Tab-separated table of C-alpha atoms in Angstrom:
chain	number	residue	atom	x	y	z
A	1	MET	CA	-0.350	0.406	-0.257
A	2	ILE	CA	1.490	3.492	-1.257
A	3	THR	CA	1.602	5.816	1.818
A	4	ASP	CA	-0.094	8.845	0.439
A	5	LYS	CA	-0.334	12.115	2.906
A	6	MET	CA	-0.251	14.960	-0.187
A	7	ASP	CA	-2.012	17.109	-2.570
A	8	LEU	CA	0.288	19.790	-4.120
A	9	HIS	CA	-2.674	20.386	-7.272
A	10	THR	CA	-6.361	21.214	-6.465
A	11	HIS	CA	-8.433	24.942	-7.215
A	12	THR	CA	-11.167	26.904	-5.465
A	13	VAL	CA	-14.343	29.138	-6.745
A	14	ALA	CA	-11.056	31.448	-7.404
A	15	SER	CA	-10.316	29.663	-10.668
A	16	GLY	CA	-13.834	30.099	-12.151
A	17	HIS	CA	-14.411	26.519	-13.327
A	18	ALA	CA	-14.246	25.222	-9.098
A	19	TYR	CA	-16.855	24.466	-6.790
A	20	ASN	CA	-16.113	25.566	-3.220
A	21	THR	CA	-13.569	27.396	-1.083
A	22	ARG	CA	-10.511	28.280	-0.019
A	23	ASN	CA	-11.433	27.562	3.466
A	24	GLU	CA	-14.185	24.385	2.662
A	25	MET	CA	-11.438	22.885	0.565
A	26	ILE	CA	-9.158	22.829	3.857
A	27	ALA	CA	-11.748	21.532	5.560
A	28	ALA	CA	-11.712	18.611	3.028
A	29	ALA	CA	-7.913	18.325	3.685
A	30	VAL	CA	-8.267	17.853	7.323
A	31	GLU	CA	-11.012	15.134	7.562
A	32	LYS	CA	-8.991	12.704	5.123
A	33	GLY	CA	-5.990	13.052	7.387
A	34	LEU	CA	-3.366	15.161	4.865
A	35	GLU	CA	-0.285	16.589	6.166
A	36	ILE	CA	0.562	18.724	2.787
A	37	LEU	CA	-2.373	20.447	0.475
A	38	ALA	CA	-1.971	23.105	-2.166
A	39	ILE	CA	-3.807	25.330	-3.532
A	40	THR	CA	-2.755	25.833	-7.114
A	41	GLU	CA	-5.043	28.296	-9.132
A	42	HIS	CA	-5.441	28.687	-13.064
A	43	ALA	CA	-3.042	31.087	-14.027
A	44	PRO	CA	-5.007	34.374	-15.726
A	45	ALA	CA	-4.974	32.792	-19.421
A	46	MET	CA	-6.990	30.435	-18.408
A	47	PRO	CA	-10.598	31.801	-18.912
A	48	GLY	CA	-12.798	33.328	-16.227
A	49	SER	CA	-9.506	32.510	-13.837
A	50	CYS	CA	-7.647	35.361	-11.749
A	51	GLN	CA	-5.717	37.582	-12.236
A	52	GLN	CA	-1.895	38.532	-11.746
A	53	ILE	CA	-2.967	40.686	-7.862
A	54	TYR	CA	-4.877	37.945	-6.985
A	55	PHE	CA	-1.706	35.664	-6.642
A	56	SER	CA	0.810	38.362	-5.441
A	57	ASN	CA	-1.516	38.207	-2.291
A	58	TYR	CA	-0.732	34.961	-1.145
A	59	LYS	CA	1.463	36.063	1.700
A	60	VAL	CA	-1.749	37.397	3.684
A	61	LEU	CA	-2.584	33.648	4.071
A	62	PRO	CA	-1.245	31.429	6.849
A	63	ARG	CA	0.718	28.248	5.687
A	64	ARG	CA	0.130	26.118	8.946
A	65	HIS	CA	-4.065	24.472	10.227
A	66	GLY	CA	-2.922	22.528	13.155
A	67	ASP	CA	-1.097	19.397	11.553
A	68	LEU	CA	-1.887	20.623	8.075
A	69	THR	CA	0.751	22.491	6.189
A	70	VAL	CA	-1.842	24.513	3.797
A	71	LEU	CA	0.376	26.308	0.480
A	72	TYR	CA	-0.232	28.314	-2.117
A	73	GLY	CA	0.865	28.550	-5.871
A	74	THR	CA	-0.620	28.225	-9.017
A	75	GLU	CA	-1.093	26.255	-12.204
A	76	LEU	CA	0.023	27.640	-14.961
A	77	ASN	CA	-0.847	27.583	-18.857
A	78	ILE	CA	1.782	26.850	-21.143
A	79	LEU	CA	1.334	29.437	-23.973
A	80	ASP	CA	3.333	27.984	-26.947
A	81	TYR	CA	5.895	25.743	-28.460
A	82	VAL	CA	8.566	28.069	-26.470
A	83	GLY	CA	7.075	27.070	-22.961
A	84	HIS	CA	6.048	30.737	-22.165
A	85	VAL	CA	3.975	30.481	-19.434
A	86	ASP	CA	1.166	32.883	-17.920
A	87	LEU	CA	2.653	34.640	-15.158
A	88	PRO	CA	6.115	36.947	-14.692
A	89	GLU	CA	9.221	35.675	-12.362
A	90	GLU	CA	8.547	38.463	-9.978
A	91	ILE	CA	5.020	36.121	-9.302
A	92	LEU	CA	6.385	33.113	-9.833
A	93	LYS	CA	9.035	33.207	-6.905
A	94	GLU	CA	6.737	34.187	-4.401
A	95	MET	CA	5.120	30.736	-4.715
A	96	ASP	CA	5.151	27.902	-2.554
A	97	VAL	CA	4.280	25.344	-5.396
A	98	VAL	CA	4.295	25.561	-9.188
A	99	VAL	CA	2.515	23.599	-11.894
A	100	ALA	CA	3.003	24.287	-15.099
A	101	SER	CA	0.223	22.337	-17.378
A	102	ILE	CA	-0.954	22.424	-21.321
A	103	HIS	CA	-4.639	23.081	-21.368
A	104	PRO	CA	-6.762	23.995	-24.124
A	105	PRO	CA	-7.786	27.008	-23.671
A	106	CYS	CA	-4.476	28.291	-24.005
A	107	TYR	CA	-2.560	26.318	-26.590
A	108	VAL	CA	-2.792	25.133	-29.813
A	109	SER	CA	-1.757	21.035	-30.072
A	110	GLY	CA	1.138	21.146	-32.492
A	111	THR	CA	3.754	18.268	-33.744
A	112	VAL	CA	4.676	16.270	-30.953
A	113	GLU	CA	8.020	18.023	-31.552
A	114	GLU	CA	6.379	21.093	-30.881
A	115	ASN	CA	4.154	19.753	-28.004
A	116	THR	CA	7.502	18.332	-26.182
A	117	ALA	CA	9.035	21.516	-26.582
A	118	ALA	CA	6.946	23.108	-25.298
A	119	TYR	CA	6.891	21.023	-22.281
A	120	LEU	CA	10.845	21.340	-22.256
A	121	GLY	CA	10.839	25.312	-22.019
A	122	ALA	CA	8.316	24.865	-19.166
A	123	MET	CA	11.022	22.543	-17.459
A	124	ARG	CA	13.911	25.250	-17.602
A	125	ASN	CA	11.801	28.009	-15.554
A	126	PRO	CA	13.549	27.874	-12.297
A	127	TYR	CA	10.162	28.193	-10.678
A	128	VAL	CA	8.274	25.462	-11.948
A	129	ASN	CA	8.306	22.687	-10.001
A	130	ILE	CA	5.332	20.065	-11.160
A	131	ILE	CA	4.151	19.025	-14.758
A	132	GLY	CA	0.616	19.226	-14.406
A	133	HIS	CA	-1.265	16.077	-16.247
A	134	PRO	CA	1.008	15.430	-19.020
A	135	ASP	CA	-0.802	12.932	-20.307
A	136	ASP	CA	-3.620	14.116	-22.575
A	137	GLY	CA	-3.268	11.962	-26.106
A	138	ARG	CA	-4.856	15.045	-28.056
A	139	PHE	CA	-1.292	16.686	-27.449
A	140	SER	CA	1.465	13.785	-28.301
A	141	ILE	CA	4.393	14.600	-26.946
A	142	ASP	CA	8.076	12.489	-27.100
A	143	TYR	CA	8.252	10.875	-23.521
A	144	GLU	CA	11.467	9.527	-23.395
A	145	ALA	CA	12.172	13.596	-24.187
A	146	LEU	CA	10.028	14.533	-21.477
A	147	VAL	CA	11.275	12.077	-18.636
A	148	LYS	CA	14.995	12.675	-19.473
A	149	ALA	CA	13.820	16.653	-19.026
A	150	ALA	CA	11.974	16.234	-15.531
A	151	LYS	CA	15.295	14.181	-14.348
A	152	GLU	CA	17.640	16.589	-15.823
A	153	TYR	CA	15.939	20.036	-14.204
A	154	HIS	CA	14.866	18.343	-11.238
A	155	VAL	CA	11.279	19.065	-11.758
A	156	LEU	CA	8.206	16.430	-10.636
A	157	LEU	CA	6.114	15.101	-13.637
A	158	GLU	CA	2.590	14.661	-11.909
A	159	VAL	CA	-0.267	11.041	-12.415
A	160	ASN	CA	-3.409	12.952	-12.016
A	161	SER	CA	-5.684	10.858	-10.933
A	162	THR	CA	-8.782	13.223	-12.763
A	163	SER	CA	-7.157	12.702	-15.775
A	164	LEU	CA	-8.135	8.396	-14.640
A	165	SER	CA	-11.398	9.100	-13.687
A	166	PRO	CA	-13.770	7.652	-16.261
A	167	VAL	CA	-15.916	11.005	-17.042
A	168	SER	CA	-12.221	12.195	-17.563
A	169	PHE	CA	-12.077	14.300	-20.920
A	170	ARG	CA	-8.436	13.377	-21.638
A	171	MET	CA	-7.630	11.332	-24.306
A	172	GLY	CA	-5.418	7.849	-24.025
A	173	ALA	CA	-4.448	9.082	-20.068
A	174	ARG	CA	-4.072	5.342	-19.420
A	175	GLU	CA	-1.928	4.618	-22.133
A	176	ASN	CA	0.241	7.599	-22.175
A	177	TYR	CA	0.949	6.669	-18.408
A	178	LEU	CA	2.114	3.400	-18.816
A	179	GLN	CA	4.451	4.577	-21.022
A	180	MET	CA	5.734	7.793	-19.464
A	181	LEU	CA	6.058	5.801	-16.085
A	182	GLU	CA	8.065	2.555	-17.659
A	183	LEU	CA	10.778	5.343	-18.851
A	184	CYS	CA	10.419	6.985	-15.012
A	185	VAL	CA	11.527	3.791	-13.716
A	186	LYS	CA	14.485	3.776	-16.458
A	187	TYR	CA	15.892	7.039	-16.116
A	188	GLN	CA	14.916	7.257	-12.101
A	189	ALA	CA	12.513	10.210	-12.736
A	190	PRO	CA	10.336	10.578	-9.174
A	191	ILE	CA	6.674	11.372	-9.875
A	192	ILE	CA	4.083	12.766	-7.979
A	193	VAL	CA	-0.022	11.743	-7.564
A	194	ASN	CA	-2.370	14.689	-7.700
A	195	SER	CA	-5.527	14.706	-7.503
A	196	ASP	CA	-6.644	17.876	-9.853
A	197	ALA	CA	-9.648	18.378	-7.383
A	198	HIS	CA	-11.860	21.261	-8.152
A	199	ALA	CA	-14.548	20.287	-5.474
A	200	ASP	CA	-14.184	19.890	-2.299
A	201	HIS	CA	-15.363	15.407	-2.330
A	202	LEU	CA	-12.166	15.000	-4.627
A	203	VAL	CA	-9.649	16.445	-2.143
A	204	GLY	CA	-6.499	13.421	-2.025
A	205	GLY	CA	-8.867	11.597	-4.196
A	206	HIS	CA	-6.054	9.655	-5.591
A	207	GLU	CA	-7.237	6.030	-6.178
A	208	TYR	CA	-7.384	6.090	-9.932
A	209	ALA	CA	-3.649	6.802	-10.085
A	210	LEU	CA	-2.959	4.412	-7.075
A	211	GLU	CA	-4.777	1.899	-8.275
A	212	MET	CA	-3.163	1.730	-11.550
A	213	LEU	CA	0.688	2.176	-9.644
A	214	GLU	CA	-0.052	-0.310	-7.513
A	215	SER	CA	-0.759	-2.773	-10.257
A	216	LEU	CA	2.148	-1.859	-12.218
A	217	GLU	CA	4.003	-2.416	-8.945
A	218	PHE	CA	5.978	0.759	-9.568
A	219	PRO	CA	8.696	1.515	-7.220
A	220	GLN	CA	7.894	3.607	-3.769
A	221	GLU	CA	11.045	5.149	-3.711
A	222	LEU	CA	10.070	6.969	-6.759
A	223	ILE	CA	6.709	8.210	-6.083
A	224	ILE	CA	7.176	11.372	-3.754
A	225	ASN	CA	3.943	11.309	-1.695
A	226	ALA	CA	5.551	8.445	-0.055
A	227	HIS	CA	8.109	10.069	1.395
A	228	GLY	CA	6.330	13.016	3.363
A	229	GLU	CA	9.394	16.057	3.756
A	230	ALA	CA	11.068	14.634	0.341
A	231	VAL	CA	8.872	16.956	-1.337
A	232	TYR	CA	10.622	20.265	-0.234
A	233	GLU	CA	13.363	19.356	-2.601
A	234	TYR	CA	11.180	19.809	-5.251
A	235	ILE	CA	8.414	23.294	-4.636
A	236	ASN	CA	9.620	26.534	-3.649
A	237	TYR	CA	8.019	26.333	-0.069
A	238	LYS	CA	10.635	24.882	2.479
A	239	SER	CA	9.971	23.258	5.375
A	240	GLN	CA	10.188	25.034	8.512
């Protein structure tokens, strides 16, 4: 059984298409016994999401809620084949955790080479910690290049449990993860399991991802969720 006490990719009503408040998401994390929760609102290019000023004011929020550490960051939109993202360095350096993802409203799919270059460009950003849901068959990529770059740039690749849900709109996620995970073992590249929760009942909801990892007998030493404090080696926020 994989030890799992963290969820570093969630959204509140501030993201525009999620359904619970910050306090409701925190309460759900406490109820489920999580040790670390990250709230990572969609960055400004996502329709209906937060503007830059929202992220610049995270400093007013406490990071401790009893035994729970609550981190605040963003899910960036990768915008082009160079890997540009939609928040500037002066904001990103203040984020506790930064996820970078490709989303259909903000990115036009290109060739395998172009899509791969977009991810690699984002990983070169020193404040990007996690590549979110690199699993959608609508954006074909070279997984070997992705995994090797993640290892080189000290970036975690996400296994997104929502992508594996029966109601997911992403295409071919399981097949793409099988390919990616085999390469993660080959190159000893760590992963992180996240929920991508847009509602409080989904916080910490990693069952689809964990079932897949356990069926593959994927090495626990490469799953950051199983190692608590080790996550701080990969994110901007450092344990106090």
